PDB file of C-alpha atoms in Angstrom:
ATOM      1  CA  GLN A 463     -13.912   0.803   3.692  1.00  0.00           C
ATOM      2  CA  GLN A 464     -12.173   3.002   1.897  1.00  0.00           C
ATOM      3  CA  GLN A 465     -10.915   5.971   3.513  1.00  0.00           C
ATOM      4  CA  VAL A 466      -9.528   7.045   0.791  1.00  0.00           C
ATOM      5  CA  LYS A 467     -11.959   7.412  -2.066  1.00  0.00           C
ATOM      6  CA  GLN A 468     -10.023   7.338  -5.642  1.00  0.00           C
ATOM      7  CA  SER A 469     -10.962   7.343  -9.673  1.00  0.00           C
ATOM      8  CA  PRO A 470     -10.818   7.216 -12.448  1.00  0.00           C
ATOM      9  CA  GLN A 471     -11.312   3.323 -12.107  1.00  0.00           C
ATOM     10  CA  SER A 472      -8.616   3.348 -15.792  1.00  0.00           C
ATOM     11  CA  LEU A 473      -7.922   5.361 -18.000  1.00  0.00           C
ATOM     12  CA  ILE A 474      -6.272   5.749 -21.308  1.00  0.00           C
ATOM     13  CA  VAL A 475      -4.301   8.037 -22.833  1.00  0.00           C
ATOM     14  CA  GLN A 476      -2.801   8.442 -25.967  1.00  0.00           C
ATOM     15  CA  LYS A 477       1.545   9.269 -25.806  1.00  0.00           C
ATOM     16  CA  GLY A 478       2.518  12.253 -25.159  1.00  0.00           C
ATOM     17  CA  GLY A 479      -0.867  13.714 -23.143  1.00  0.00           C
ATOM     18  CA  ILE A 480      -1.558  14.067 -19.740  1.00  0.00           C
ATOM     19  CA  SER A 481      -3.404  11.473 -17.284  1.00  0.00           C
ATOM     20  CA  ILE A 482      -5.555  13.022 -14.524  1.00  0.00           C
ATOM     21  CA  ILE A 483      -6.236  11.158 -11.199  1.00  0.00           C
ATOM     22  CA  ASN A 484      -8.373  12.724  -8.703  1.00  0.00           C
ATOM     23  CA  CYS A 485      -8.407  11.404  -4.903  1.00  0.00           C
ATOM     24  CA  ALA A 486     -10.853  12.852  -1.658  1.00  0.00           C
ATOM     25  CA  TYR A 487     -10.614  12.376   2.063  1.00  0.00           C
ATOM     26  CA  GLU A 488     -12.516  13.321   5.222  1.00  0.00           C
ATOM     27  CA  ASN A 489     -10.326  12.743   7.626  1.00  0.00           C
ATOM     28  CA  THR A 490      -8.810  16.389   8.971  1.00  0.00           C
ATOM     29  CA  ALA A 491      -6.025  14.187   9.856  1.00  0.00           C
ATOM     30  CA  PHE A 492      -4.779  12.962   7.162  1.00  0.00           C
ATOM     31  CA  ASP A 493      -1.547  14.659   7.730  1.00  0.00           C
ATOM     32  CA  TYR A 494       0.271  12.690   4.748  1.00  0.00           C
ATOM     33  CA  PHE A 495      -0.334  12.570   1.193  1.00  0.00           C
ATOM     34  CA  PRO A 496       2.189  10.237  -0.835  1.00  0.00           C
ATOM     35  CA  TRP A 497       1.493   8.371  -4.849  1.00  0.00           C
ATOM     36  CA  TYR A 498       2.570   5.003  -5.068  1.00  0.00           C
ATOM     37  CA  GLN A 499       2.671   3.268  -8.308  1.00  0.00           C
ATOM     38  CA  GLN A 500       2.668  -0.584  -8.688  1.00  0.00           C
ATOM     39  CA  PHE A 501       3.688  -2.461 -12.140  1.00  0.00           C
ATOM     40  CA  PRO A 502       2.043  -6.135 -12.687  1.00  0.00           C
ATOM     41  CA  GLY A 503       3.248  -9.057  -9.751  1.00  0.00           C
ATOM     42  CA  LYS A 504       5.468  -5.802  -8.426  1.00  0.00           C
ATOM     43  CA  GLY A 505       4.568  -4.122  -4.739  1.00  0.00           C
ATOM     44  CA  PRO A 506       3.616  -0.009  -4.219  1.00  0.00           C
ATOM     45  CA  ALA A 507       6.564   2.310  -4.603  1.00  0.00           C
ATOM     46  CA  LEU A 508       6.339   5.456  -3.925  1.00  0.00           C
ATOM     47  CA  LEU A 509       6.166   7.985  -6.547  1.00  0.00           C
ATOM     48  CA  ILE A 510       5.800  11.543  -5.117  1.00  0.00           C
ATOM     49  CA  ALA A 511       4.043  12.905  -2.068  1.00  0.00           C
ATOM     50  CA  ILE A 512       3.071  16.320  -0.593  1.00  0.00           C
ATOM     51  CA  ARG A 513       1.424  17.978   2.799  1.00  0.00           C
ATOM     52  CA  PRO A 514      -1.871  19.627   3.462  1.00  0.00           C
ATOM     53  CA  ASP A 515       0.209  23.106   4.226  1.00  0.00           C
ATOM     54  CA  VAL A 516       1.484  22.831   0.355  1.00  0.00           C
ATOM     55  CA  SER A 517      -1.095  23.145  -2.804  1.00  0.00           C
ATOM     56  CA  GLU A 518       1.427  21.383  -5.395  1.00  0.00           C
ATOM     57  CA  LYS A 519       4.391  19.937  -6.046  1.00  0.00           C
ATOM     58  CA  LYS A 520       6.227  19.269  -8.988  1.00  0.00           C
ATOM     59  CA  GLU A 521       8.658  15.746  -9.542  1.00  0.00           C
ATOM     60  CA  GLY A 522       9.835  15.548 -13.168  1.00  0.00           C
ATOM     61  CA  ARG A 523       6.707  14.744 -15.387  1.00  0.00           C
ATOM     62  CA  PHE A 524       4.537  14.066 -12.087  1.00  0.00           C
ATOM     63  CA  THR A 525       2.972  16.600 -10.374  1.00  0.00           C
ATOM     64  CA  ILE A 526       0.425  17.269  -6.915  1.00  0.00           C
ATOM     65  CA  SER A 527      -1.840  19.370  -6.628  1.00  0.00           C
ATOM     66  CA  PHE A 528      -3.403  19.395  -2.768  1.00  0.00           C
ATOM     67  CA  ASN A 529      -6.846  21.323  -2.046  1.00  0.00           C
ATOM     68  CA  LYS A 530      -7.085  21.194   1.596  1.00  0.00           C
ATOM     69  CA  SER A 531     -10.547  23.289   2.249  1.00  0.00           C
ATOM     70  CA  ALA A 532     -11.921  21.137  -0.887  1.00  0.00           C
ATOM     71  CA  LYS A 533     -10.235  17.614   1.112  1.00  0.00           C
ATOM     72  CA  GLN A 534      -8.877  16.571  -2.457  1.00  0.00           C
ATOM     73  CA  PHE A 535      -5.943  16.076  -4.109  1.00  0.00           C
ATOM     74  CA  SER A 536      -4.708  14.646  -7.580  1.00  0.00           C
ATOM     75  CA  LEU A 537      -2.412  13.290  -9.858  1.00  0.00           C
ATOM     76  CA  HIS A 538      -1.438  14.648 -12.897  1.00  0.00           C
ATOM     77  CA  ILE A 539       1.334  12.545 -15.194  1.00  0.00           C
ATOM     78  CA  MET A 540       2.592  14.818 -17.466  1.00  0.00           C
ATOM     79  CA  ASP A 541       3.873  13.766 -21.400  1.00  0.00           C
ATOM     80  CA  SER A 542       2.529  10.535 -20.803  1.00  0.00           C
ATOM     81  CA  GLN A 543       4.513   6.997 -21.922  1.00  0.00           C
ATOM     82  CA  PRO A 544       4.064   3.512 -22.308  1.00  0.00           C
ATOM     83  CA  GLY A 545       6.306   2.568 -19.534  1.00  0.00           C
ATOM     84  CA  ASP A 546       3.854   4.876 -17.024  1.00  0.00           C
ATOM     85  CA  SER A 547       1.297   2.078 -17.700  1.00  0.00           C
ATOM     86  CA  ALA A 548       0.508   0.918 -14.032  1.00  0.00           C
ATOM     87  CA  THR A 549      -1.786   0.998 -11.220  1.00  0.00           C
ATOM     88  CA  TYR A 550      -1.359   4.239  -9.365  1.00  0.00           C
ATOM     89  CA  PHE A 551      -2.484   4.589  -5.475  1.00  0.00           C
ATOM     90  CA  CYS A 552      -3.111   7.536  -3.452  1.00  0.00           C
ATOM     91  CA  ALA A 553      -3.341   7.418  -0.048  1.00  0.00           C
ATOM     92  CA  ALA A 554      -3.728   9.815   2.955  1.00  0.00           C
ATOM     93  CA  ASN A 555      -1.708   9.162   6.385  1.00  0.00           C
ATOM     94  CA  PHE A 556      -2.878   8.599   9.856  1.00  0.00           C
ATOM     95  CA  ASN A 557      -1.643   8.338  13.077  1.00  0.00           C
ATOM     96  CA  ASP A 558       1.397   8.508  11.937  1.00  0.00           C
ATOM     97  CA  TYR A 559       2.444   4.679  10.929  1.00  0.00           C
ATOM     98  CA  LYS A 560      -1.436   4.139   9.593  1.00  0.00           C
ATOM     99  CA  LEU A 561      -1.776   5.043   5.551  1.00  0.00           C
ATOM    100  CA  SER A 562      -5.241   4.058   3.721  1.00  0.00           C
ATOM    101  CA  PHE A 563      -4.774   3.692   0.006  1.00  0.00           C
ATOM    102  CA  GLY A 564      -7.934   4.446  -2.017  1.00  0.00           C
ATOM    103  CA  ALA A 565      -9.347   1.773  -4.734  1.00  0.00           C
ATOM    104  CA  GLY A 566      -6.747   2.484  -7.364  1.00  0.00           C
ATOM    105  CA  THR A 567      -6.535   3.749 -11.065  1.00  0.00           C
ATOM    106  CA  THR A 568      -4.924   1.815 -13.754  1.00  0.00           C
ATOM    107  CA  VAL A 569      -3.658   3.837 -16.138  1.00  0.00           C
ATOM    108  CA  THR A 570      -3.017   2.412 -19.635  1.00  0.00           C
ATOM    109  CA  VAL A 571      -0.066   5.003 -22.160  1.00  0.00           C
ATOM    110  CA  ARG A 572      -0.918   3.756 -25.818  1.00  0.00           C
ATOM    111  CA  ALA A 573       2.074   4.366 -28.081  1.00  0.00           C
TER     112      ALA A 573
ATOM    113  CA  GLY B1384      19.671  -8.507  -0.544  1.00  0.00           C
ATOM    114  CA  ALA B1385      18.344  -5.127  -1.310  1.00  0.00           C
ATOM    115  CA  GLY B1386      14.635  -4.677  -0.709  1.00  0.00           C
ATOM    116  CA  VAL B1387      11.920  -6.140   0.930  1.00  0.00           C
ATOM    117  CA  SER B1388      11.867 -10.279  -0.049  1.00  0.00           C
ATOM    118  CA  GLN B1389       8.683 -11.644   0.955  1.00  0.00           C
ATOM    119  CA  SER B1390       7.820 -15.594   0.922  1.00  0.00           C
ATOM    120  CA  PRO B1391       6.535 -18.159  -0.793  1.00  0.00           C
ATOM    121  CA  ARG B1392       5.425 -15.747  -3.366  1.00  0.00           C
ATOM    122  CA  TYR B1393       2.478 -18.219  -4.150  1.00  0.00           C
ATOM    123  CA  LYS B1394       0.576 -20.455  -2.204  1.00  0.00           C
ATOM    124  CA  VAL B1395      -2.794 -22.097  -2.757  1.00  0.00           C
ATOM    125  CA  ALA B1396      -4.590 -23.799   0.510  1.00  0.00           C
ATOM    126  CA  LYS B1397      -7.063 -25.891   0.878  1.00  0.00           C
ATOM    127  CA  ARG B1398      -9.771 -24.385   3.492  1.00  0.00           C
ATOM    128  CA  GLY B1399      -9.358 -24.774   6.858  1.00  0.00           C
ATOM    129  CA  GLN B1400      -5.116 -24.816   6.038  1.00  0.00           C
ATOM    130  CA  ASP B1401      -3.139 -22.940   8.143  1.00  0.00           C
ATOM    131  CA  VAL B1402      -0.626 -20.849   6.455  1.00  0.00           C
ATOM    132  CA  ALA B1403       2.641 -18.643   7.348  1.00  0.00           C
ATOM    133  CA  LEU B1404       3.592 -15.782   5.490  1.00  0.00           C
ATOM    134  CA  ARG B1405       7.662 -14.417   5.964  1.00  0.00           C
ATOM    135  CA  CYS B1406       8.711 -11.051   5.429  1.00  0.00           C
ATOM    136  CA  ASP B1407      12.549 -10.454   5.348  1.00  0.00           C
ATOM    137  CA  PRO B1408      12.940  -5.884   5.863  1.00  0.00           C
ATOM    138  CA  ILE B1409      15.493  -4.112   4.696  1.00  0.00           C
ATOM    139  CA  SER B1410      18.474  -4.413   6.794  1.00  0.00           C
ATOM    140  CA  GLY B1411      18.290  -2.471   9.836  1.00  0.00           C
ATOM    141  CA  HIS B1412      14.629  -1.162   9.324  1.00  0.00           C
ATOM    142  CA  VAL B1413      12.522  -0.595  12.891  1.00  0.00           C
ATOM    143  CA  SER B1414       9.223   0.074  11.264  1.00  0.00           C
ATOM    144  CA  LEU B1415       7.037  -3.201   9.725  1.00  0.00           C
ATOM    145  CA  PHE B1416       3.768  -3.433   8.247  1.00  0.00           C
ATOM    146  CA  TRP B1417       1.619  -5.977   6.928  1.00  0.00           C
ATOM    147  CA  TYR B1418      -1.073  -4.889   4.473  1.00  0.00           C
ATOM    148  CA  GLN B1419      -3.419  -7.202   2.718  1.00  0.00           C
ATOM    149  CA  GLN B1420      -4.677  -6.681  -1.342  1.00  0.00           C
ATOM    150  CA  ALA B1421      -7.524  -8.147  -2.766  1.00  0.00           C
ATOM    151  CA  LEU B1422      -7.829  -8.383  -6.390  1.00  0.00           C
ATOM    152  CA  GLY B1423      -8.160  -5.314  -8.097  1.00  0.00           C
ATOM    153  CA  GLN B1424      -8.363  -2.770  -4.602  1.00  0.00           C
ATOM    154  CA  GLY B1425      -5.823  -1.436  -2.844  1.00  0.00           C
ATOM    155  CA  PRO B1426      -3.832  -2.500  -0.003  1.00  0.00           C
ATOM    156  CA  GLU B1427      -5.447  -2.506   3.266  1.00  0.00           C
ATOM    157  CA  PHE B1428      -3.381  -1.821   6.418  1.00  0.00           C
ATOM    158  CA  LEU B1429      -3.244  -5.154   8.638  1.00  0.00           C
ATOM    159  CA  THR B1430      -0.576  -4.434  11.320  1.00  0.00           C
ATOM    160  CA  TYR B1431       2.752  -2.695  12.440  1.00  0.00           C
ATOM    161  CA  PHE B1432       5.828  -3.464  14.104  1.00  0.00           C
ATOM    162  CA  GLN B1433       8.533  -1.008  15.925  1.00  0.00           C
ATOM    163  CA  ASN B1434      11.677  -3.464  16.129  1.00  0.00           C
ATOM    164  CA  GLU B1435       9.776  -6.570  17.848  1.00  0.00           C
ATOM    165  CA  ALA B1436       6.642  -4.610  19.538  1.00  0.00           C
ATOM    166  CA  GLN B1437       3.302  -5.484  17.566  1.00  0.00           C
ATOM    167  CA  LEU B1438       2.075  -1.181  17.858  1.00  0.00           C
ATOM    168  CA  ASP B1439      -0.748  -2.427  16.359  1.00  0.00           C
ATOM    169  CA  LYS B1440      -2.907  -4.557  15.023  1.00  0.00           C
ATOM    170  CA  SER B1441      -6.370  -3.459  14.723  1.00  0.00           C
ATOM    171  CA  GLY B1442      -6.225  -4.255  10.957  1.00  0.00           C
ATOM    172  CA  LEU B1443      -6.380  -7.678  11.259  1.00  0.00           C
ATOM    173  CA  PRO B1444      -9.865  -9.282  10.197  1.00  0.00           C
ATOM    174  CA  SER B1445     -10.059 -12.443  13.085  1.00  0.00           C
ATOM    175  CA  ASP B1446      -8.615 -14.131  15.235  1.00  0.00           C
ATOM    176  CA  ARG B1447      -7.626 -16.262  12.828  1.00  0.00           C
ATOM    177  CA  PHE B1448      -4.630 -13.851  11.665  1.00  0.00           C
ATOM    178  CA  PHE B1449      -1.629 -13.445  14.053  1.00  0.00           C
ATOM    179  CA  ALA B1450       1.874 -11.249  13.341  1.00  0.00           C
ATOM    180  CA  GLU B1451       5.271 -11.647  14.811  1.00  0.00           C
ATOM    181  CA  ARG B1452       8.732 -10.609  15.024  1.00  0.00           C
ATOM    182  CA  PRO B1453      10.709 -12.095  17.692  1.00  0.00           C
ATOM    183  CA  GLU B1454      13.905 -10.290  16.848  1.00  0.00           C
ATOM    184  CA  GLY B1455      12.913  -7.315  15.129  1.00  0.00           C
ATOM    185  CA  SER B1456      13.772  -8.277  12.181  1.00  0.00           C
ATOM    186  CA  VAL B1457      11.988 -11.174  10.179  1.00  0.00           C
ATOM    187  CA  SER B1458       8.180 -11.541  10.383  1.00  0.00           C
ATOM    188  CA  THR B1459       5.771 -14.261  10.090  1.00  0.00           C
ATOM    189  CA  LEU B1460       1.998 -13.770   9.149  1.00  0.00           C
ATOM    190  CA  LYS B1461       0.373 -17.153   9.675  1.00  0.00           C
ATOM    191  CA  ILE B1462      -3.987 -17.333   9.190  1.00  0.00           C
ATOM    192  CA  GLN B1463      -4.333 -20.557  11.080  1.00  0.00           C
ATOM    193  CA  ARG B1464      -8.111 -21.983   9.518  1.00  0.00           C
ATOM    194  CA  THR B1465      -8.055 -20.232   6.085  1.00  0.00           C
ATOM    195  CA  GLN B1466     -11.342 -19.122   4.540  1.00  0.00           C
ATOM    196  CA  GLN B1467     -11.941 -18.199   0.563  1.00  0.00           C
ATOM    197  CA  GLU B1468     -12.120 -14.921   1.856  1.00  0.00           C
ATOM    198  CA  ASP B1469      -8.405 -15.079   2.570  1.00  0.00           C
ATOM    199  CA  SER B1470      -7.867 -14.947  -1.236  1.00  0.00           C
ATOM    200  CA  ALA B1471      -5.258 -11.454  -1.409  1.00  0.00           C
ATOM    201  CA  VAL B1472      -2.167 -10.512  -2.077  1.00  0.00           C
ATOM    202  CA  TYR B1473      -0.430 -10.464   1.229  1.00  0.00           C
ATOM    203  CA  LEU B1474       2.240  -6.889   0.860  1.00  0.00           C
ATOM    204  CA  CYS B1475       4.713  -6.675   3.480  1.00  0.00           C
ATOM    205  CA  ALA B1476       6.683  -3.300   3.596  1.00  0.00           C
ATOM    206  CA  SER B1477       9.144  -1.810   6.037  1.00  0.00           C
ATOM    207  CA  SER B1478      11.200   1.866   6.843  1.00  0.00           C
ATOM    208  CA  PRO B1479      14.000   3.075   8.632  1.00  0.00           C
ATOM    209  CA  ARG B1480      11.570   5.634  10.881  1.00  0.00           C
ATOM    210  CA  THR B1481      10.006   4.797  12.966  1.00  0.00           C
ATOM    211  CA  GLY B1482       6.321   5.362  12.479  1.00  0.00           C
ATOM    212  CA  GLY B1483       7.556   5.671   8.808  1.00  0.00           C
ATOM    213  CA  GLY B1484       3.945   6.668   7.328  1.00  0.00           C
ATOM    214  CA  THR B1485       5.080   9.451   6.886  1.00  0.00           C
ATOM    215  CA  GLY B1486       8.042   8.710   4.921  1.00  0.00           C
ATOM    216  CA  GLU B1487       8.621   6.208   2.138  1.00  0.00           C
ATOM    217  CA  LEU B1488       7.237   2.485   2.769  1.00  0.00           C
ATOM    218  CA  PHE B1489       9.373   0.049   0.927  1.00  0.00           C
ATOM    219  CA  PHE B1490       7.533  -2.790  -0.697  1.00  0.00           C
ATOM    220  CA  GLY B1491       7.993  -6.612  -0.911  1.00  0.00           C
ATOM    221  CA  GLU B1492       6.642  -7.880  -4.072  1.00  0.00           C
ATOM    222  CA  GLY B1493       3.983  -9.930  -2.057  1.00  0.00           C
ATOM    223  CA  SER B1494       2.457 -13.367  -1.422  1.00  0.00           C
ATOM    224  CA  ARG B1495      -0.322 -14.669  -3.359  1.00  0.00           C
ATOM    225  CA  LEU B1496      -3.053 -16.300  -1.405  1.00  0.00           C
ATOM    226  CA  THR B1497      -5.607 -18.470  -2.906  1.00  0.00           C
ATOM    227  CA  VAL B1498      -7.388 -20.427  -0.540  1.00  0.00           C
ATOM    228  CA  LEU B1499      -9.926 -22.836  -2.310  1.00  0.00           C
TER     229      LEU B1499
END
């Protein structure tokens, strides 16, 4: 079963818009929260990651917001571009090596 | 090559056949992982190797699944007597870190297994 719950399952956004993907977890032992991006036929690739002692991390157009008390974190994609169309997975680390992935969000950016 | 290489990319097996999936990690990467990704789902952890030692195989679905990394480099995931529920993409990932979970995992493109 998924230890990390991700929503929405899919979203469509206009070029230049903001995409928001949310994740929630229960296991307070998780201590590392990466986001992976996956294009069709490819393996996932690390996009951005955060640790629970930080509330926000920004890299270019991608921002993670982290709410430790609510056990929730989210990915914001600003100024969405057609090249951002992909499936995004949130994940959480346990035992220093085992990543638990969410079910994924398919993002479609319309030009 | 520069990345993680997996073969075959596609495999069709009849139910009951044995299959072997190969992973060539990035040279020098200590940690190697296998994940199973069902259609429309996120990857699910199968097993973890640190060099040649299999430190965790708790995610392997049944005793029909077996993984090895005898020389600490190339790894093989073997599935015996395949069943339809084994149909999925099998992803291999490597990391230069021991543990690896708190750093970047480098994934291959996966081996898509279809069991008829």
